[in-house]
């Protein structure tokens, strides 16, 4: 038997529906449109709107006089009424992104800092955040929370980084990170999981998705119907450590022949003493040695992608630092993956990250936005 909503619960439901209606409309709406669309009375809509206007969450988007008289005023979302921050900790840099509640970027910064697991490093990262907020002129009272990503497996329940080979961490408690950022709500998560979450946010609903992050470390995330699938031990999506060459190159995880050993971006940069940008410039200019290295890299990458596609049968997004350089190479990669799988004729299931190198920051910041939107 369905229980009748209490008057307080009904009030809350109306409040949520009204806010979400305005949120979902890209254009400002009138009071009458809200009432009509949601089947609510005008006084109910007016009361709720007054509360939202007082709280600064919605605003009038200007009075409109027309020749035929006054048009009803329209109401719009104040997208930056709240914001959240995502910080991506990498071995050689810290990236920061601030987003509003429509996931629009308010600011981005990348700062070169060598990682070290010390209180001084985390305090420096917290100082970078304060400078970032100052530079953007963002009011800390509106800050919903700070998400932090690391390139490793995070056990949120036990509050520790279980394993992060690129940062050389094993079973490290998160207490020092949490303490450095204790001025704000804070969460720490795996970078690829956060990136996958950002991708699923912008794509059509209820899609299954694999996110493959190609950085110095190769990581991944699995989203089933938009929900992260983290596995029984929080270790799902570790595609970087699938063996693609038995007894092959040593991997930083201690095993041999892993996808990461062949598809780390180091293979195209650090190992050659050049940057990724230089690699792809030289490739474009027709450098033969670089072309050969790229062919070998692509061959291993498409081996890995074919395994993932055959096992998971869903869309795959290529992300991480490498994705920014793949636009000209995507068709070739698609063709080669299709040659290695049983069922695929075109490679449209394979796409590039929408947020380029920002996706982990955006994804982890989005959790606070989602929490805010669902808390009405
Ligand atoms: Zn490995």
Short mmCIF file of C-alpha atoms in Angstrom, two decimals, residues 39-222:
data_model
loop_
_atom_site.label_atom_id
_atom_site.label_comp_id
_atom_site.label_asym_id
_atom_site.label_seq_id
_atom_site.Cartn_x
_atom_site.Cartn_y
_atom_site.Cartn_z
CA UNK A 39 0.94 20.29 -12.27
CA UNK A 40 1.41 22.61 -9.31
CA UNK A 41 -0.59 25.67 -8.26
CA UNK A 42 0.87 29.12 -8.91
CA UNK A 43 1.03 30.00 -5.18
CA UNK A 44 3.02 26.79 -4.49
CA UNK A 45 5.45 27.65 -7.27
CA UNK A 46 5.70 31.28 -6.09
CA UNK A 47 6.46 30.31 -2.48
CA UNK A 48 9.20 27.94 -3.52
CA UNK A 49 10.68 30.40 -6.00
CA UNK A 50 10.84 33.07 -3.32
CA UNK A 51 12.85 30.70 -1.13
CA UNK A 52 15.23 29.90 -4.00
CA UNK A 53 15.63 33.60 -4.82
CA UNK A 54 16.42 34.34 -1.14
CA UNK A 55 18.97 31.51 -1.07
CA UNK A 56 20.58 32.81 -4.27
CA UNK A 57 20.04 29.50 -6.07
CA UNK A 58 17.74 30.97 -8.74
CA UNK A 59 17.41 34.50 -10.08
CA UNK A 60 15.10 36.56 -12.25
CA UNK A 61 16.65 36.82 -15.65
CA UNK A 62 15.36 40.38 -16.18
CA UNK A 63 11.98 42.03 -16.67
CA UNK A 64 10.74 42.02 -20.20
CA UNK A 65 8.49 44.80 -21.39
CA UNK A 66 6.96 44.33 -24.79
CA UNK A 67 4.66 46.37 -26.97
CA UNK A 68 1.74 44.20 -25.94
CA UNK A 69 2.34 44.80 -22.24
CA UNK A 70 4.50 43.14 -19.63
CA UNK A 71 5.62 39.61 -20.25
CA UNK A 72 5.94 37.36 -17.23
CA UNK A 73 9.39 37.47 -15.70
CA UNK A 74 11.60 34.50 -16.37
CA UNK A 75 13.60 32.60 -13.82
CA UNK A 76 17.03 31.11 -14.35
CA UNK A 77 19.43 28.91 -12.51
CA UNK A 78 22.34 30.60 -10.77
CA UNK A 79 24.84 28.00 -11.91
CA UNK A 80 27.71 29.29 -9.81
CA UNK A 81 25.62 29.56 -6.65
CA UNK A 82 27.67 26.53 -5.60
CA UNK A 83 30.82 25.04 -7.04
CA UNK A 84 33.18 22.19 -6.37
CA UNK A 85 36.85 21.57 -6.98
CA UNK A 86 38.68 18.56 -8.35
CA UNK A 87 42.38 18.10 -7.75
CA UNK A 88 44.37 15.50 -9.60
CA UNK A 89 47.60 14.43 -7.96
CA UNK A 90 50.13 13.06 -10.44
CA UNK A 91 53.76 12.04 -10.16
CA UNK A 92 55.02 15.31 -11.62
CA UNK A 93 52.11 17.76 -11.44
CA UNK A 94 48.94 18.85 -9.69
CA UNK A 95 45.88 19.76 -11.74
CA UNK A 96 43.01 21.78 -10.35
CA UNK A 97 39.56 22.38 -11.82
CA UNK A 98 36.59 24.29 -10.41
CA UNK A 99 33.15 23.54 -11.86
CA UNK A 100 29.72 25.02 -11.28
CA UNK A 101 26.59 22.97 -10.71
CA UNK A 102 26.03 22.59 -14.47
CA UNK A 103 29.53 21.07 -14.66
CA UNK A 104 30.84 24.10 -16.54
CA UNK A 105 34.47 24.81 -15.90
CA UNK A 106 35.11 27.95 -13.83
CA UNK A 107 38.86 27.59 -13.93
CA UNK A 108 41.74 25.21 -14.59
CA UNK A 109 45.35 25.18 -13.52
CA UNK A 110 48.21 22.76 -13.88
CA UNK A 111 51.19 23.22 -11.58
CA UNK A 112 54.41 21.24 -11.89
CA UNK A 113 55.22 19.62 -8.53
CA UNK A 114 57.12 16.41 -7.99
CA UNK A 115 55.07 14.07 -5.80
CA UNK A 116 56.40 13.00 -2.45
CA UNK A 117 54.40 11.29 0.25
CA UNK A 118 55.15 13.89 2.93
CA UNK A 119 53.00 16.26 5.00
CA UNK A 120 54.87 19.16 3.32
CA UNK A 121 53.74 18.01 -0.14
CA UNK A 122 50.07 17.78 0.88
CA UNK A 123 50.24 21.15 2.66
CA UNK A 124 51.73 22.65 -0.50
CA UNK A 125 48.87 21.10 -2.53
CA UNK A 126 46.39 22.67 -0.09
CA UNK A 127 48.13 26.05 -0.56
CA UNK A 128 47.81 25.64 -4.33
CA UNK A 129 44.07 25.21 -3.82
CA UNK A 130 43.83 28.42 -1.76
CA UNK A 131 45.77 30.36 -4.42
CA UNK A 132 43.56 28.85 -7.13
CA UNK A 133 40.38 29.97 -5.32
CA UNK A 134 41.85 33.46 -4.76
CA UNK A 135 42.85 33.79 -8.40
CA UNK A 136 39.34 32.86 -9.57
CA UNK A 137 37.73 35.05 -6.91
CA UNK A 138 35.56 32.16 -5.72
CA UNK A 139 33.72 32.50 -2.43
CA UNK A 140 34.70 29.59 -0.18
CA UNK A 141 31.23 29.64 1.42
CA UNK A 142 29.87 28.34 -1.89
CA UNK A 143 32.39 25.50 -2.13
CA UNK A 144 30.58 22.15 -1.93
CA UNK A 145 33.69 20.04 -1.53
CA UNK A 146 37.09 19.05 -2.83
CA UNK A 147 37.62 15.79 -4.68
CA UNK A 148 41.15 14.50 -5.00
CA UNK A 149 42.27 11.81 -7.44
CA UNK A 150 45.38 9.67 -7.36
CA UNK A 151 46.64 7.25 -10.00
CA UNK A 152 46.10 4.20 -7.83
CA UNK A 153 43.66 1.90 -6.10
CA UNK A 154 41.89 3.68 -3.26
CA UNK A 155 40.06 1.88 -0.48
CA UNK A 156 37.70 4.65 0.65
CA UNK A 157 36.30 2.58 3.54
CA UNK A 158 39.66 1.91 5.08
CA UNK A 159 40.84 5.34 3.99
CA UNK A 160 44.00 4.22 2.31
CA UNK A 161 45.75 4.10 -1.03
CA UNK A 162 46.18 0.38 -1.56
CA UNK A 163 48.49 0.58 -4.53
CA UNK A 164 49.74 3.41 -6.75
CA UNK A 165 52.75 2.24 -8.78
CA UNK A 166 53.39 5.59 -10.50
CA UNK A 167 53.53 7.31 -7.08
CA UNK A 168 55.37 4.35 -5.55
CA UNK A 169 52.76 3.92 -2.80
CA UNK A 170 51.45 0.77 -1.16
CA UNK A 171 48.96 0.63 1.73
CA UNK A 172 49.33 4.27 2.65
CA UNK A 173 46.71 5.88 4.93
CA UNK A 174 44.97 8.95 3.57
CA UNK A 175 45.05 10.78 6.91
CA UNK A 176 47.74 13.27 5.87
CA UNK A 177 45.87 14.20 2.68
CA UNK A 178 42.59 14.56 4.55
CA UNK A 179 44.24 16.68 7.23
CA UNK A 180 45.84 19.08 4.74
CA UNK A 181 42.43 19.74 3.14
CA UNK A 182 40.40 19.56 6.35
CA UNK A 183 38.97 23.07 5.85
CA UNK A 184 36.53 21.53 3.31
CA UNK A 185 34.61 18.33 2.76
CA UNK A 186 37.11 16.10 0.98
CA UNK A 187 37.17 12.71 -0.73
CA UNK A 188 39.95 10.75 -2.42
CA UNK A 189 39.41 8.36 -5.32
CA UNK A 190 41.07 6.63 -8.23
CA UNK A 191 41.71 8.95 -11.19
CA UNK A 192 40.33 6.66 -13.89
CA UNK A 193 37.11 6.04 -11.94
CA UNK A 194 36.63 9.80 -11.66
CA UNK A 195 37.32 10.26 -15.38
CA UNK A 196 34.84 7.55 -16.31
CA UNK A 197 32.24 9.22 -14.12
CA UNK A 198 32.78 12.56 -15.91
CA UNK A 199 32.33 10.84 -19.28
CA UNK A 200 29.15 9.09 -18.25
CA UNK A 201 27.76 12.43 -16.98
CA UNK A 202 27.91 14.00 -20.47
CA UNK A 203 26.78 10.97 -22.47
CA UNK A 204 23.29 9.59 -22.94
CA UNK A 205 21.81 7.92 -19.91
CA UNK A 206 22.21 4.35 -18.80
CA UNK A 207 25.11 3.52 -21.05
CA UNK A 208 27.71 0.95 -20.21
CA UNK A 209 31.17 2.40 -20.59
CA UNK A 210 34.80 1.53 -20.21
CA UNK A 211 37.24 4.37 -19.63
CA UNK A 212 40.86 3.63 -20.46
CA UNK A 213 43.28 6.18 -19.07
CA UNK A 214 46.57 6.42 -20.96
CA UNK A 215 49.10 8.29 -18.88
CA UNK A 216 52.43 7.18 -17.42
CA UNK A 217 50.27 4.65 -15.67
CA UNK A 218 47.51 2.89 -17.62
CA UNK A 219 44.28 2.61 -15.65
CA UNK A 220 40.63 2.14 -16.31
CA UNK A 221 37.11 2.32 -15.00
CA UNK A 222 33.94 0.37 -15.66
#
